[in-house]
Amino acid sequence: MTGRRAARTPRLPLFEAGPPTPPALIPAAEQTASTRRFLMLHGPGLAQPRAAVWALRFSPLVGLWRDEGLLIETTGLPEAEPALLARILAAFEKAGHPARGLIGAAPAALAALLRAGLPSQVLDPMPDLARLPVSALALPEAMIAALHRLGLREVAALEAQPRGPLARRFGPAIAQELAALRGAIAPFTPIRPPPRHRVARDCLSPLVTAPGLERAISGLIAQLCAGLLAAGEGARVLRLTAFRGDASWQELRQGLGQASREPTHLHRLLARRVEELRPELGFERLVLAAEVTEALAPRQAGLPGEDTAPEELAALLDRLGQRVKLWRLAPHASHWPERALRRVSPFAKPVAFQPAARPVRLLRRPLPLEAVALLPDAPPSLLRLGRQSHRILRAMGPERLEPEWWNGHAARPRDYYRVETQCGARWWVCRSGAPGAPDARWYLHGSFV
């Protein structure tokens, strides 16, 4: 009889024979308020990466919320929340993307309230979600229809059910949604990783001229360098983002060879690239961020006449790198001449090595030669390059190189000789193939100066 009475209880499905003890609901006023604040935006065309990047003008933490809209974290922003909400909604309206937004503590609850039709406002404190319809939850339509058939039409009725039977019948989706609804979990993946240092400036009138942009960038750099100095860090990668009012933006990304927080150097690098920006109707907001930073200890300036500081050389290379591609040669673990050196960054740490007795520069394409030798494995005594014959006065070698089988290098062995011709030229020639083999070939690979 007890089981039948429990079965006849309104909104209690026939999960068990005995009457379960429903867990006590926690009133909304007694719930622990989260210290993080979020703005949930719903509207057509907002659940796109382009809209999320444009929303970075308001906050450094912006992400996509499922396929419904945008989630913007407003924690720590200096502007009052009602004014911030009105400004963001007006900006999206001006850009052609009307939206509704709620500011509160739990992103899942904000999304559910927007689905239920709540108008744009700041929720502080959060309203009681017990009367929220189940159809407002982020659940599949088939699952919501099944819950309606069981008499579960509100969140309060759904939370009154034991979690075990719900999970056995519907899976973990309901428990996860209820936990997110109460703010227990709030997964949030920003569209871009937030930078450690970020400064921004709003323009009362849109910036359209290069001198105006340079002055604004100079002020942003001064603020950014002050923050870097206080943190004991230097910037390695800068990103300048200029936002326009038509939901578009332009970016300048500048890398540095060494960490720096010198305003003069950073301004010189960015000022040279202002001409790459196309303001058209003007930029309304500029954001300068140090995407990559490194620890940078203070360094005392040297006396006049001392050696050039490494920072000055790095600054020179940064300026040259804006015009030409810079690189330097570094040794590589290979005996083959064309692989013994490789291009590396000019800021890479030099590695000490003893170079072999080889030409400083090699021919990009070795020139074929015809050789005459006294014996198959003897150095050449006469070389013919094109139509000219060159008699060899002196020869040193051979320097035999075998294929690097451990690297999967399949090639024929080579014998290199340093020779001096009768006219005084000193060449570096090689025989490709085994001595005396019918397919052995001679090549001019380089010359000594």
Short mmCIF file of C-alpha atoms in Angstrom, two decimals:
data_model
loop_
_atom_site.label_atom_id
_atom_site.label_comp_id
_atom_site.label_asym_id
_atom_site.label_seq_id
_atom_site.Cartn_x
_atom_site.Cartn_y
_atom_site.Cartn_z
CA MET A 1 0.00 0.00 0.00
CA THR A 2 2.84 2.33 0.80
CA GLY A 3 4.32 1.80 -2.63
CA ARG A 4 0.96 2.48 -4.35
CA ARG A 5 0.47 5.67 -2.35
CA ALA A 6 3.91 6.82 -3.38
CA ALA A 7 3.10 5.95 -7.00
CA ARG A 8 -0.05 8.11 -6.87
CA THR A 9 1.90 11.08 -5.54
CA PRO A 10 1.84 13.87 -8.17
CA ARG A 11 5.00 14.21 -10.30
CA LEU A 12 6.53 11.03 -8.78
CA PRO A 13 7.37 8.43 -11.48
CA LEU A 14 7.22 4.71 -10.87
CA PHE A 15 10.96 4.22 -10.43
CA GLU A 16 10.82 2.25 -7.19
CA ALA A 17 8.23 0.45 -5.11
CA GLY A 18 9.11 2.21 -1.87
CA PRO A 19 8.66 5.92 -1.24
CA PRO A 20 12.01 7.68 -1.78
CA THR A 21 13.03 10.57 0.39
CA PRO A 22 13.46 13.57 -1.87
CA PRO A 23 16.54 15.68 -1.23
CA ALA A 24 15.91 19.07 0.29
CA LEU A 25 16.01 21.96 -2.13
CA ILE A 26 18.49 24.72 -1.38
CA PRO A 27 16.80 28.12 -1.63
CA ALA A 28 18.37 30.47 -4.11
CA ALA A 29 19.10 33.02 -1.38
CA GLU A 30 21.12 30.47 0.62
CA GLN A 31 23.27 29.28 -2.28
CA THR A 32 26.92 30.25 -2.22
CA ALA A 33 27.40 33.10 -4.64
CA SER A 34 30.23 32.66 -7.10
CA THR A 35 32.88 35.33 -7.22
CA ARG A 36 33.01 35.09 -11.02
CA ARG A 37 30.55 37.03 -13.13
CA PHE A 38 29.52 36.25 -16.68
CA LEU A 39 27.51 37.78 -19.49
CA MET A 40 25.52 35.38 -21.63
CA LEU A 41 24.48 36.67 -25.06
CA HIS A 42 21.93 34.97 -27.29
CA GLY A 43 21.16 36.13 -30.79
CA PRO A 44 21.31 35.15 -34.46
CA GLY A 45 24.83 34.83 -35.83
CA LEU A 46 26.60 35.14 -32.46
CA ALA A 47 27.76 31.53 -32.04
CA GLN A 48 30.63 32.04 -34.48
CA PRO A 49 34.38 32.48 -33.90
CA ARG A 50 34.37 35.80 -35.75
CA ALA A 51 31.78 37.27 -33.38
CA ALA A 52 33.71 35.91 -30.39
CA VAL A 53 36.95 37.55 -31.52
CA TRP A 54 35.17 40.86 -32.05
CA ALA A 55 33.73 40.60 -28.52
CA LEU A 56 37.31 40.59 -27.15
CA ARG A 57 37.04 44.38 -27.26
CA PHE A 58 34.90 44.14 -24.11
CA SER A 59 36.70 41.44 -22.13
CA PRO A 60 39.84 39.27 -22.52
CA LEU A 61 37.79 36.12 -21.79
CA VAL A 62 35.22 35.36 -24.48
CA GLY A 63 34.04 31.95 -25.63
CA LEU A 64 31.35 30.20 -27.62
CA TRP A 65 28.48 28.74 -25.62
CA ARG A 66 27.35 25.64 -27.46
CA ASP A 67 25.59 26.76 -30.67
CA GLU A 68 23.48 29.42 -28.97
CA GLY A 69 25.62 32.48 -28.39
CA LEU A 70 28.60 33.98 -26.57
CA LEU A 71 29.83 33.77 -22.99
CA ILE A 72 31.81 36.80 -21.78
CA GLU A 73 33.44 36.89 -18.37
CA THR A 74 32.97 40.27 -16.71
CA THR A 75 34.87 39.56 -13.50
CA GLY A 76 37.11 42.46 -12.57
CA LEU A 77 35.98 44.86 -15.27
CA PRO A 78 35.94 48.42 -13.91
CA GLU A 79 32.64 49.45 -15.48
CA ALA A 80 29.39 48.99 -13.58
CA GLU A 81 27.47 45.95 -14.73
CA PRO A 82 24.26 47.77 -15.86
CA ALA A 83 26.28 50.26 -17.91
CA LEU A 84 28.47 47.47 -19.29
CA LEU A 85 25.44 45.42 -20.36
CA ALA A 86 23.85 48.42 -22.06
CA ARG A 87 27.08 49.31 -23.88
CA ILE A 88 27.67 45.75 -25.14
CA LEU A 89 24.10 45.31 -26.34
CA ALA A 90 24.22 48.70 -28.10
CA ALA A 91 27.50 47.76 -29.80
CA PHE A 92 26.08 44.49 -31.12
CA GLU A 93 22.92 46.27 -32.22
CA LYS A 94 25.02 48.84 -34.10
CA ALA A 95 27.04 46.05 -35.73
CA GLY A 96 23.88 44.40 -37.05
CA HIS A 97 23.66 41.58 -34.48
CA PRO A 98 20.78 42.28 -32.06
CA ALA A 99 21.08 40.18 -28.94
CA ARG A 100 19.66 39.56 -25.49
CA GLY A 101 22.00 39.32 -22.52
CA LEU A 102 22.04 38.41 -18.84
CA ILE A 103 24.79 39.04 -16.31
CA GLY A 104 25.05 36.61 -13.42
CA ALA A 105 27.13 33.97 -11.69
CA ALA A 106 26.20 30.62 -13.34
CA PRO A 107 26.54 30.44 -17.15
CA ALA A 108 24.22 27.44 -17.49
CA ALA A 109 21.53 29.22 -15.46
CA LEU A 110 21.87 32.36 -17.55
CA ALA A 111 21.47 30.34 -20.75
CA ALA A 112 18.40 28.57 -19.36
CA LEU A 113 16.79 31.87 -18.33
CA LEU A 114 17.40 33.29 -21.80
CA ARG A 115 15.76 30.23 -23.35
CA ALA A 116 12.81 30.80 -21.04
CA GLY A 117 12.41 34.33 -22.47
CA LEU A 118 13.81 36.49 -19.66
CA PRO A 119 14.66 40.01 -20.93
CA SER A 120 18.13 41.53 -20.74
CA GLN A 121 19.12 42.52 -17.20
CA VAL A 122 21.68 42.11 -14.42
CA LEU A 123 20.82 39.26 -12.05
CA ASP A 124 22.16 40.03 -8.58
CA PRO A 125 21.26 37.90 -6.75
CA MET A 126 20.31 35.03 -9.02
CA PRO A 127 16.55 34.31 -9.11
CA ASP A 128 15.03 31.11 -7.83
CA LEU A 129 15.31 28.49 -10.54
CA ALA A 130 12.83 26.05 -9.01
CA ARG A 131 9.95 27.27 -11.20
CA LEU A 132 12.04 27.17 -14.37
CA PRO A 133 10.48 24.86 -16.99
CA VAL A 134 12.37 21.75 -17.95
CA SER A 135 12.11 22.76 -21.61
CA ALA A 136 14.57 25.60 -20.87
CA LEU A 137 17.36 23.15 -19.97
CA ALA A 138 20.01 22.16 -22.49
CA LEU A 139 18.65 18.64 -22.97
CA PRO A 140 17.64 16.75 -26.12
CA GLU A 141 14.05 17.22 -27.23
CA ALA A 142 13.32 13.50 -26.91
CA MET A 143 14.54 13.54 -23.29
CA ILE A 144 12.41 16.61 -22.49
CA ALA A 145 9.35 14.91 -23.99
CA ALA A 146 10.00 11.81 -21.89
CA LEU A 147 10.29 13.95 -18.74
CA HIS A 148 6.97 15.64 -19.57
CA ARG A 149 5.30 12.24 -19.92
CA LEU A 150 6.55 11.39 -16.45
CA GLY A 151 5.04 14.59 -15.05
CA LEU A 152 8.36 16.38 -14.59
CA ARG A 153 7.78 19.83 -16.04
CA GLU A 154 9.75 22.09 -13.68
CA VAL A 155 13.25 22.10 -12.24
CA ALA A 156 11.92 21.68 -8.70
CA ALA A 157 10.16 18.43 -9.64
CA LEU A 158 13.24 17.20 -11.46
CA GLU A 159 15.55 17.96 -8.51
CA ALA A 160 13.18 16.12 -6.15
CA GLN A 161 13.89 12.82 -7.89
CA PRO A 162 16.72 10.52 -6.79
CA ARG A 163 19.76 10.80 -9.02
CA GLY A 164 20.35 7.05 -9.39
CA PRO A 165 17.16 6.12 -11.23
CA LEU A 166 17.41 9.25 -13.40
CA ALA A 167 20.94 8.32 -14.43
CA ARG A 168 19.97 4.71 -15.19
CA ARG A 169 17.15 5.79 -17.46
CA PHE A 170 18.42 9.02 -19.06
CA GLY A 171 22.18 8.87 -18.56
CA PRO A 172 24.36 11.51 -16.87
CA ALA A 173 23.05 14.45 -18.92
CA ILE A 174 20.35 15.47 -16.41
CA ALA A 175 22.67 15.36 -13.40
CA GLN A 176 25.31 17.38 -15.23
CA GLU A 177 22.80 19.99 -16.36
CA LEU A 178 21.36 20.38 -12.86
CA ALA A 179 24.83 20.75 -11.37
CA ALA A 180 25.75 23.39 -13.96
CA LEU A 181 22.43 25.12 -13.36
CA ARG A 182 23.31 25.61 -9.70
CA GLY A 183 26.81 26.82 -10.57
CA ALA A 184 28.66 23.69 -9.41
CA ILE A 185 30.45 23.32 -12.75
CA ALA A 186 30.88 25.88 -15.49
CA PRO A 187 33.11 24.71 -18.35
CA PHE A 188 34.46 27.72 -20.20
CA THR A 189 36.96 27.61 -23.06
CA PRO A 190 37.97 31.08 -24.28
CA ILE A 191 38.29 31.70 -28.00
CA ARG A 192 41.87 32.84 -27.30
CA PRO A 193 44.09 32.31 -24.27
CA PRO A 194 43.95 35.44 -22.10
CA PRO A 195 47.23 37.38 -22.09
CA ARG A 196 49.05 38.12 -18.86
CA HIS A 197 49.30 41.81 -19.69
CA ARG A 198 46.65 43.73 -21.61
CA VAL A 199 45.80 47.42 -21.95
CA ALA A 200 42.98 49.04 -23.92
CA ARG A 201 41.81 52.47 -24.94
CA ASP A 202 38.39 53.63 -26.11
CA CYS A 203 38.29 56.47 -28.61
CA LEU A 204 35.66 59.18 -28.19
CA SER A 205 35.94 59.86 -31.90
CA PRO A 206 37.08 57.11 -34.28
CA LEU A 207 40.77 57.20 -35.21
CA VAL A 208 41.34 57.52 -38.95
CA THR A 209 44.78 59.16 -39.33
CA ALA A 210 48.25 57.68 -38.90
CA PRO A 211 49.45 60.38 -36.43
CA GLY A 212 46.42 59.77 -34.24
CA LEU A 213 47.03 56.02 -34.26
CA GLU A 214 50.70 56.52 -33.38
CA ARG A 215 49.84 58.73 -30.40
CA ALA A 216 47.27 56.22 -29.15
CA ILE A 217 49.71 53.34 -29.57
CA SER A 218 52.40 55.29 -27.72
CA GLY A 219 50.09 55.70 -24.73
CA LEU A 220 49.18 52.01 -24.74
CA ILE A 221 52.84 51.00 -24.88
CA ALA A 222 53.66 53.21 -21.90
CA GLN A 223 50.91 51.55 -19.85
CA LEU A 224 51.94 48.07 -20.96
CA CYS A 225 55.63 48.64 -20.14
CA ALA A 226 54.70 49.96 -16.70
CA GLY A 227 52.83 46.73 -16.00
CA LEU A 228 55.69 44.62 -17.33
CA LEU A 229 58.17 46.50 -15.13
CA ALA A 230 56.03 45.96 -12.04
CA ALA A 231 55.82 42.23 -12.83
CA GLY A 232 59.53 41.88 -13.65
CA GLU A 233 58.80 40.59 -17.15
CA GLY A 234 59.46 41.53 -20.75
CA ALA A 235 57.35 41.05 -23.86
CA ARG A 236 58.34 38.60 -26.58
CA VAL A 237 55.18 38.81 -28.72
CA LEU A 238 52.88 41.83 -29.01
CA ARG A 239 49.41 41.87 -30.54
CA LEU A 240 47.69 45.15 -31.41
CA THR A 241 43.98 44.74 -32.17
CA ALA A 242 42.03 47.66 -33.63
CA PHE A 243 38.24 47.29 -33.48
CA ARG A 244 35.84 49.08 -35.77
CA GLY A 245 32.15 49.70 -35.26
CA ASP A 246 31.02 47.43 -38.11
CA ALA A 247 31.89 44.18 -36.25
CA SER A 248 35.32 44.00 -37.90
CA TRP A 249 38.83 44.31 -36.59
CA GLN A 250 42.44 44.36 -37.74
CA GLU A 251 45.51 43.02 -36.00
CA LEU A 252 49.25 43.61 -35.96
CA ARG A 253 51.39 40.87 -34.43
CA GLN A 254 54.99 41.73 -33.69
CA GLY A 255 57.61 39.34 -32.33
CA LEU A 256 60.82 40.28 -30.56
CA GLY A 257 64.10 38.43 -30.54
CA GLN A 258 64.63 39.04 -26.84
CA ALA A 259 62.27 40.06 -24.06
CA SER A 260 61.96 43.83 -23.81
CA ARG A 261 59.96 46.45 -21.97
CA GLU A 262 61.58 49.56 -23.44
CA PRO A 263 58.78 51.88 -24.61
CA THR A 264 61.00 53.53 -27.25
CA HIS A 265 61.93 50.23 -28.88
CA LEU A 266 58.38 48.81 -28.84
CA HIS A 267 56.91 52.04 -30.21
CA ARG A 268 59.46 52.10 -33.02
CA LEU A 269 58.52 48.57 -34.06
CA LEU A 270 54.76 49.18 -34.08
CA ALA A 271 54.92 52.67 -35.56
CA ARG A 272 56.56 51.30 -38.71
CA ARG A 273 53.55 49.05 -39.26
CA VAL A 274 50.75 51.55 -38.70
CA GLU A 275 50.44 51.94 -42.45
CA GLU A 276 49.25 48.31 -42.64
CA LEU A 277 46.03 49.26 -40.84
CA ARG A 278 42.99 50.31 -42.85
CA PRO A 279 40.73 52.37 -40.56
CA GLU A 280 38.16 53.40 -43.22
CA LEU A 281 35.40 54.78 -40.96
CA GLY A 282 37.77 54.73 -37.97
CA PHE A 283 38.80 52.55 -35.05
CA GLU A 284 36.71 52.80 -31.89
CA ARG A 285 38.89 50.73 -29.56
CA LEU A 286 42.56 49.70 -29.46
CA VAL A 287 43.80 46.74 -27.43
CA LEU A 288 47.51 46.01 -26.92
CA ALA A 289 48.44 42.68 -25.33
CA ALA A 290 51.70 40.94 -24.51
CA GLU A 291 50.85 37.42 -25.64
CA VAL A 292 54.23 35.90 -24.72
CA THR A 293 56.34 37.19 -21.84
CA GLU A 294 59.56 36.17 -20.15
CA ALA A 295 61.18 37.04 -16.87
CA LEU A 296 63.43 40.08 -17.33
CA ALA A 297 65.69 41.25 -14.54
CA PRO A 298 66.71 44.91 -14.37
CA ARG A 299 70.08 45.65 -15.93
CA GLN A 300 72.32 48.57 -15.09
CA ALA A 301 73.38 50.69 -18.06
CA GLY A 302 77.07 50.59 -18.93
CA LEU A 303 79.53 53.46 -19.05
CA PRO A 304 80.39 55.27 -22.29
CA GLY A 305 82.96 53.36 -24.32
CA GLU A 306 81.99 49.93 -23.07
CA ASP A 307 80.91 47.10 -25.34
CA THR A 308 77.48 47.25 -26.94
CA ALA A 309 74.79 45.83 -24.67
CA PRO A 310 72.99 42.70 -25.90
CA GLU A 311 69.70 44.61 -25.75
CA GLU A 312 70.92 47.10 -28.34
CA LEU A 313 71.95 44.33 -30.72
CA ALA A 314 68.57 42.61 -30.24
CA ALA A 315 66.77 45.90 -30.95
CA LEU A 316 68.79 46.37 -34.13
CA LEU A 317 67.95 42.85 -35.30
CA ASP A 318 64.25 43.44 -34.56
CA ARG A 319 64.25 46.53 -36.77
CA LEU A 320 66.14 44.78 -39.55
CA GLY A 321 63.79 41.80 -39.32
CA GLN A 322 60.90 44.05 -40.40
CA ARG A 323 62.63 44.63 -43.75
CA VAL A 324 64.54 41.44 -44.59
CA LYS A 325 64.56 37.87 -43.41
CA LEU A 326 67.37 37.31 -40.92
CA TRP A 327 69.11 34.04 -40.15
CA ARG A 328 72.52 32.67 -39.36
CA LEU A 329 74.24 29.34 -39.83
CA ALA A 330 74.60 26.79 -37.07
CA PRO A 331 76.25 23.36 -37.11
CA HIS A 332 74.13 20.29 -37.74
CA ALA A 333 74.93 16.69 -36.84
CA SER A 334 75.78 15.45 -40.33
CA HIS A 335 79.01 14.68 -42.22
CA TRP A 336 77.56 15.47 -45.63
CA PRO A 337 78.56 18.99 -46.69
CA GLU A 338 75.10 20.13 -47.79
CA ARG A 339 73.67 19.05 -44.42
CA ALA A 340 76.47 20.07 -42.05
CA LEU A 341 74.99 23.56 -41.54
CA ARG A 342 71.45 24.82 -41.20
CA ARG A 343 69.68 28.14 -40.86
CA VAL A 344 68.61 29.18 -37.38
CA SER A 345 67.24 32.32 -35.77
CA PRO A 346 69.82 35.09 -35.28
CA PHE A 347 68.80 35.13 -31.60
CA ALA A 348 69.59 31.45 -31.05
CA LYS A 349 72.38 30.73 -28.61
CA PRO A 350 75.66 30.10 -30.50
CA VAL A 351 77.13 26.62 -30.28
CA ALA A 352 80.91 26.20 -30.20
CA PHE A 353 82.23 23.84 -32.89
CA GLN A 354 85.39 23.22 -34.89
CA PRO A 355 84.63 23.60 -38.61
CA ALA A 356 86.18 21.11 -41.01
CA ALA A 357 88.61 22.12 -43.75
CA ARG A 358 85.92 22.86 -46.27
CA PRO A 359 84.94 25.84 -48.41
CA VAL A 360 82.96 28.57 -46.74
CA ARG A 361 80.37 28.47 -49.51
CA LEU A 362 79.29 25.51 -51.61
CA LEU A 363 77.80 25.52 -55.07
CA ARG A 364 74.03 25.14 -54.99
CA ARG A 365 74.33 22.70 -57.91
CA PRO A 366 77.68 20.92 -58.21
CA LEU A 367 79.22 21.20 -61.66
CA PRO A 368 80.02 17.94 -63.49
CA LEU A 369 83.71 17.29 -64.28
CA GLU A 370 85.70 14.90 -66.42
CA ALA A 371 88.75 13.54 -64.59
CA VAL A 372 91.90 11.66 -65.50
CA ALA A 373 93.76 9.76 -62.75
CA LEU A 374 96.77 7.46 -62.77
CA LEU A 375 94.91 4.82 -60.74
CA PRO A 376 91.20 4.27 -60.08
CA ASP A 377 91.58 5.27 -56.41
CA ALA A 378 94.22 7.98 -57.00
CA PRO A 379 93.55 11.74 -56.93
CA PRO A 380 92.85 13.36 -60.30
CA SER A 381 95.76 14.66 -62.36
CA LEU A 382 93.66 16.41 -65.00
CA LEU A 383 90.17 17.93 -64.75
CA ARG A 384 87.99 19.18 -67.58
CA LEU A 385 85.28 21.76 -66.77
CA GLY A 386 83.20 22.39 -69.83
CA ARG A 387 85.67 22.93 -72.68
CA GLN A 388 88.60 23.93 -70.49
CA SER A 389 91.21 21.52 -69.16
CA HIS A 390 92.96 22.15 -65.85
CA ARG A 391 96.13 20.33 -64.85
CA ILE A 392 96.36 19.51 -61.14
CA LEU A 393 99.56 20.49 -59.38
CA ARG A 394 98.69 19.44 -55.82
CA ALA A 395 95.96 17.27 -54.32
CA MET A 396 95.04 16.33 -50.73
CA GLY A 397 92.67 13.53 -49.85
CA PRO A 398 90.58 11.60 -50.07
CA GLU A 399 88.00 12.43 -47.38
CA ARG A 400 85.60 9.55 -47.71
CA LEU A 401 81.96 10.03 -46.71
CA GLU A 402 79.59 7.10 -46.39
CA PRO A 403 75.77 7.41 -46.53
CA GLU A 404 74.11 8.10 -43.18
CA TRP A 405 72.08 4.92 -43.02
CA TRP A 406 70.79 5.73 -39.52
CA ASN A 407 68.93 8.71 -41.00
CA GLY A 408 67.51 6.76 -43.90
CA HIS A 409 69.90 8.52 -46.29
CA ALA A 410 70.36 6.35 -49.39
CA ALA A 411 73.19 7.67 -51.56
CA ARG A 412 76.48 6.60 -53.04
CA PRO A 413 79.74 7.12 -51.13
CA ARG A 414 81.87 10.15 -51.93
CA ASP A 415 85.60 10.87 -51.99
CA TYR A 416 86.50 14.56 -51.58
CA TYR A 417 89.85 16.10 -52.68
CA ARG A 418 91.36 19.52 -52.17
CA VAL A 419 93.18 20.30 -55.42
CA GLU A 420 95.14 23.22 -56.81
CA THR A 421 95.13 23.79 -60.56
CA GLN A 422 97.97 25.10 -62.72
CA CYS A 423 96.28 28.55 -62.89
CA GLY A 424 96.19 28.82 -59.08
CA ALA A 425 92.54 27.98 -58.44
CA ARG A 426 91.85 25.79 -55.41
CA TRP A 427 88.86 23.54 -55.80
CA TRP A 428 86.97 21.09 -53.69
CA VAL A 429 86.05 18.17 -55.93
CA CYS A 430 84.46 14.82 -55.19
CA ARG A 431 84.05 11.44 -56.81
CA SER A 432 80.55 10.04 -56.40
CA GLY A 433 80.62 6.27 -56.41
CA ALA A 434 83.14 3.56 -55.65
CA PRO A 435 86.68 3.98 -57.13
CA GLY A 436 86.92 2.23 -60.48
CA ALA A 437 83.16 1.78 -60.81
CA PRO A 438 81.85 2.41 -64.35
CA ASP A 439 79.15 4.77 -62.99
CA ALA A 440 81.53 6.90 -60.88
CA ARG A 441 81.17 10.62 -61.55
CA TRP A 442 83.27 13.69 -60.65
CA TYR A 443 81.83 17.04 -59.49
CA LEU A 444 83.06 20.48 -58.45
CA HIS A 445 81.34 21.18 -55.14
CA GLY A 446 83.07 24.37 -54.00
CA SER A 447 86.20 26.53 -54.16
CA PHE A 448 88.61 27.94 -51.57
CA VAL A 449 89.22 31.67 -51.58
#
